[in-house]
Structure formats: structure tokens, C-alpha cells
Coordinates of C-alpha atoms and ligand atoms in Angstrom, one line a residue:
M3 CA 50.7 -34.5 39.5
I4 CA 53.2 -34.2 42.6
E5 CA 54.4 -38.3 41.8
K6 CA 56.8 -40.2 45.3
T7 CA 59.0 -42.5 43.7
F8 CA 61.2 -45.6 45.7
V9 CA 64.7 -45.9 45.3
L10 CA 67.0 -48.6 46.7
L11 CA 70.7 -47.9 47.2
K12 CA 72.3 -51.6 46.5
P13 CA 74.4 -53.3 48.6
D14 CA 77.4 -52.1 45.8
A15 CA 75.9 -48.3 46.8
V16 CA 76.9 -48.6 50.5
K17 CA 79.6 -50.7 50.7
R18 CA 81.2 -48.0 47.8
G19 CA 80.1 -45.0 50.3
L20 CA 78.6 -43.6 47.5
V21 CA 75.2 -43.3 49.1
G22 CA 76.2 -39.3 50.5
N23 CA 77.0 -38.8 46.3
I24 CA 73.4 -39.9 45.4
I25 CA 71.8 -38.8 47.3
S26 CA 72.6 -35.1 47.1
R27 CA 71.8 -35.6 42.5
F28 CA 68.1 -36.5 43.6
E29 CA 68.5 -33.1 46.7
R30 CA 69.6 -30.8 44.2
V31 CA 66.8 -31.6 40.6
G32 CA 64.4 -30.5 44.1
L33 CA 63.3 -33.6 44.7
K34 CA 62.4 -34.0 48.5
I35 CA 62.8 -36.8 50.1
V36 CA 59.7 -38.3 52.4
A37 CA 61.2 -41.2 53.4
C38 CA 63.7 -43.7 54.1
K39 CA 65.3 -46.8 56.4
F40 CA 68.6 -48.4 56.1
I41 CA 68.5 -52.0 56.6
Q42 CA 69.2 -55.2 55.1
P43 CA 66.3 -57.2 53.6
S44 CA 64.5 -60.5 54.7
R45 CA 64.6 -63.0 51.1
E46 CA 60.8 -62.7 51.7
L47 CA 60.5 -59.1 51.8
A48 CA 63.6 -59.5 48.3
E49 CA 61.3 -62.0 46.9
K50 CA 58.6 -59.7 47.1
H51 CA 60.4 -57.0 45.9
Y52 CA 60.9 -58.7 42.8
P53 CA 58.0 -60.5 42.4
L54 CA 57.6 -63.7 40.6
E55 CA 54.1 -63.7 39.7
R56 CA 54.1 -60.3 37.9
R57 CA 55.1 -62.3 34.4
E58 CA 55.4 -59.3 32.6
F59 CA 58.2 -57.9 35.2
V60 CA 60.0 -60.9 35.7
E61 CA 60.4 -61.6 31.6
G62 CA 61.4 -57.7 31.2
I63 CA 64.7 -58.9 32.9
G64 CA 65.0 -61.9 31.0
K65 CA 64.2 -59.9 28.5
K66 CA 66.9 -57.4 28.7
T67 CA 69.4 -60.5 29.7
L68 CA 69.0 -61.8 26.3
E69 CA 69.7 -59.0 24.4
N70 CA 72.5 -58.8 26.1
Y71 CA 74.0 -62.2 25.3
R72 CA 72.8 -61.7 22.0
E73 CA 74.2 -59.0 21.8
M74 CA 77.9 -60.3 23.1
G75 CA 77.3 -63.6 20.4
I76 CA 76.7 -65.9 23.7
D77 CA 74.5 -68.3 23.8
P78 CA 72.0 -68.5 26.4
V79 CA 71.3 -72.3 26.0
K80 CA 74.9 -72.7 25.4
E81 CA 75.4 -70.7 29.3
I82 CA 73.2 -70.3 31.9
G83 CA 71.0 -73.8 30.3
V84 CA 68.0 -72.0 29.2
S85 CA 66.7 -69.7 26.7
D86 CA 62.5 -68.5 26.7
P87 CA 62.6 -65.1 28.6
Y88 CA 60.7 -65.5 31.6
E89 CA 62.9 -68.7 32.4
I90 CA 66.0 -66.7 32.7
G91 CA 63.6 -63.3 33.8
K92 CA 63.6 -66.1 36.7
I93 CA 67.1 -66.8 36.8
V94 CA 68.5 -63.2 37.1
R95 CA 66.0 -62.6 40.1
G96 CA 67.8 -64.6 42.0
W97 CA 71.3 -63.5 41.6
L98 CA 69.0 -60.4 42.7
I99 CA 67.9 -61.6 45.5
D100 CA 70.4 -62.7 46.4
F101 CA 72.8 -59.6 46.1
I102 CA 69.8 -57.6 47.7
I103 CA 69.4 -59.7 51.0
S104 CA 73.7 -59.8 51.0
D105 CA 74.4 -56.8 53.1
P106 CA 72.3 -53.8 54.2
V107 CA 70.7 -51.4 51.4
L108 CA 69.3 -47.7 51.1
A109 CA 65.7 -47.3 50.6
I110 CA 64.7 -44.3 49.8
V111 CA 60.8 -42.5 48.7
L112 CA 61.2 -39.3 47.5
E113 CA 58.2 -37.2 45.7
G114 CA 58.0 -34.1 43.5
P115 CA 56.6 -33.8 39.7
G116 CA 56.6 -36.3 37.4
A117 CA 59.4 -37.8 40.0
V118 CA 59.2 -41.6 38.8
E119 CA 60.4 -40.2 34.5
I120 CA 63.0 -37.9 36.6
V121 CA 64.3 -40.5 38.7
R122 CA 64.8 -43.0 35.9
K123 CA 66.5 -39.8 34.3
L124 CA 68.7 -39.5 36.8
V125 CA 69.6 -43.7 37.3
G126 CA 70.5 -44.2 33.3
H127 CA 70.8 -47.0 31.5
T128 CA 70.4 -50.2 33.5
L129 CA 73.9 -51.0 32.1
P130 CA 76.4 -48.7 33.0
V131 CA 78.9 -49.5 30.3
K132 CA 76.0 -48.1 28.0
A133 CA 74.5 -45.3 31.1
D134 CA 75.6 -41.3 30.5
P135 CA 78.1 -39.4 31.8
G136 CA 76.2 -36.8 34.4
T137 CA 74.1 -40.1 35.0
I138 CA 74.6 -42.3 38.9
R139 CA 75.5 -45.3 36.7
G140 CA 77.1 -43.4 34.4
D141 CA 79.5 -41.9 36.9
L142 CA 80.1 -43.8 39.0
S143 CA 79.6 -47.1 37.8
F144 CA 81.7 -49.1 34.3
D145 CA 79.5 -52.7 35.1
S146 CA 78.7 -54.6 32.2
A147 CA 76.4 -58.1 31.0
F148 CA 79.9 -60.1 30.1
F149 CA 81.0 -59.8 33.2
A150 CA 77.3 -60.3 35.2
N151 CA 77.1 -63.2 33.4
A152 CA 80.1 -64.7 33.7
K153 CA 80.3 -64.5 37.0
K154 CA 76.2 -64.9 37.2
R155 CA 75.6 -62.0 39.6
P156 CA 73.3 -59.2 39.0
I157 CA 74.8 -56.2 37.2
K158 CA 76.2 -53.6 39.0
N159 CA 74.6 -50.6 39.1
L160 CA 73.8 -49.4 42.2
I161 CA 70.4 -48.4 42.4
H162 CA 67.2 -49.6 42.2
A163 CA 64.9 -47.6 41.0
S164 CA 61.2 -47.5 39.9
G165 CA 59.9 -48.2 36.7
N166 CA 56.7 -46.6 35.9
F167 CA 54.5 -45.2 38.7
E168 CA 52.5 -48.8 39.6
E169 CA 55.5 -50.1 40.4
A170 CA 57.1 -47.1 42.5
E171 CA 52.9 -47.1 44.2
Y172 CA 53.6 -51.3 44.6
E173 CA 57.3 -51.2 45.7
I174 CA 56.0 -47.5 47.9
S175 CA 53.4 -49.9 50.0
L176 CA 56.1 -53.0 50.3
W177 CA 58.8 -51.1 52.1
F178 CA 57.5 -48.0 54.4
T179 CA 53.4 -48.6 56.3
K180 CA 51.7 -45.3 56.7
D181 CA 54.0 -43.4 59.2
E182 CA 56.9 -43.8 57.2
I183 CA 56.2 -41.9 54.8
Y184 CA 55.9 -38.2 56.2
N185 CA 54.5 -34.0 54.9
Y186 CA 56.3 -31.6 55.1
K187 CA 57.8 -28.5 53.1
R188 CA 60.8 -27.6 51.4
A189 CA 62.2 -24.8 51.4
E190 CA 62.1 -23.3 47.9
E191 CA 58.9 -25.0 47.6
E192 CA 56.9 -21.5 47.0
V193 CA 59.7 -20.7 44.4
M194 CA 59.8 -25.1 42.7
Y195 CA 56.5 -25.5 42.3
Ligands
IDP205 P1 66.4 -51.5 36.2 O1 66.8 -51.9 36.8 O2 67.1 -50.6 35.7 O3 65.3 -50.8 35.8 P2 65.4 -53.9 35.4 O4 65.2 -54.4 33.9 O5 64.0 -53.7 35.7 O6 66.9 -53.2 35.3 O7 66.6 -55.2 35.8 C1 67.0 -55.3 37.6 C2 68.1 -55.8 37.5 O8 68.7 -57.1 37.4 C3 68.8 -54.4 37.1 O9 69.3 -53.3 37.6 C4 70.1 -55.4 36.5 O10 71.3 -55.3 38.8 C5 69.8 -57.1 37.0 N1 69.8 -57.1 35.8 C6 69.7 -56.7 34.2 N2 69.7 -57.3 33.4 C7 71.1 -57.7 33.4 C8 71.4 -59.4 32.4 O11 71.6 -59.0 31.3 N3 72.8 -60.1 33.6 C9 72.6 -59.6 35.8 N4 72.0 -58.9 35.7 C10 70.9 -57.7 34.8
MG206 MG1 63.1 -52.7 36.7

């Protein structure tokens, strides 16, 4: 019941000075920080974070991108030369890797009941233009697929958060060793748990 999930404050969050604002949103709902690391990732780590081997994951990013092109009435073949979701996913993955290794990021493990789902809700829609007010992406960013794809860069949406429990387990073990993850009680646990 008590889950752990992984979030990564991407370089745009760090460089815009939004780290405190974002972390406080997790703290105030009652999620517990159990690990935290400020790091400029190596290309190897970034490649593992967006694993090419997990076909459905790369394809998922590609499908979203394809849908974005469709909504904008842009032909992906004209724009980036391919229309297959996996191939598009691979291209966006390349943009993402270049971006997250370009400057430091803050990696965090959060713990709490239903943490994966709660964090996704707080983070909001992948596209900041579609993210609801009140969410991290909706309140603090405005990027759209239109600008991102035209500039051949990833959508600047401040934060990565694990999409499901399996993704969370994989990402936590990728970014942290066991002894970097702490176990302690937060003051209000007696009331909240
Ligand atoms: P998520 O971050 O909301 O889980 P995913 O589908 O996992 O969204 O995509 C990973 C990241 O890929 C997004 O956070 C975003 O930065 C980037 N991305 C997704 N779709 C596009 C696109 O159409 N153009 C550029 N970047 C995209
Ligand atoms: Mg995702």
C-alpha cells in the first residue's frame, strides 16, 4: 500500500529556479522524501532512463508525438522523416537524452499511499498547454508540441514522474543504490496513515 515513486526535476525546472516550489507541492500533500540527488547525468544513465529495449515505452512516446502532429495538422514525414510510432519515439528519446544531460537535474524518491498515482495527478498532462491549473505543469509552464517539435527538442514540462509501479521500481533502482534510500517517520504519520 505504501508505494515509492521516482521524479526527476529536469534542467528547465532547475534553471528556472522552480525546485523549491515543486518539492513543496509534494511535501504539503504528505508525500515523504526518502531519497534525493542533485546530479548531471551521464549519457549512459540517461539512455537507461529512457530504455530503447522497452519497446512499448518508446512507442508510447512516439504515439503521443504522432497524436500531437495530427492535432496540429502537420505531416510527421515532412517534419522529421518518419511516421512509425516506434521510430518517432526513438527520435524524441534522442532529444530527451540530450536535454537531461545538458545541465544538472534533481532526482527524488517519494513515498506514500498510492504515491505513483498521486504524483502523476500533481504533475499534470504531458503537454503544459493542456495541463490543468493547479498542477505543476499547468501552473509553472506553457510549452506546446507545436514549439517543441518545430525546434526538434523535447517538450519542456519541468518534470518526469514514473508512469506506473513497474516504471517506478525500475527508475528508483537505476538512479539510487539501496543505502541512498532512507527510512524515517514524518511527524504527521500518526494522523495520516
Ligand atoms: P510523461 O512525461 O507525461 O510521462 P511521456 O509520454 O512519457 O510523457 O513522454 C516523455 C517525455 O517526452 C515528455 O515528458 C516530453 O518531455 C517528451 N515528449 C512527449 N511528446 C512529445 C512531442 O510530441 N514532442 C516533443 N517531446 C515530447
Ligand atoms: Mg512517461
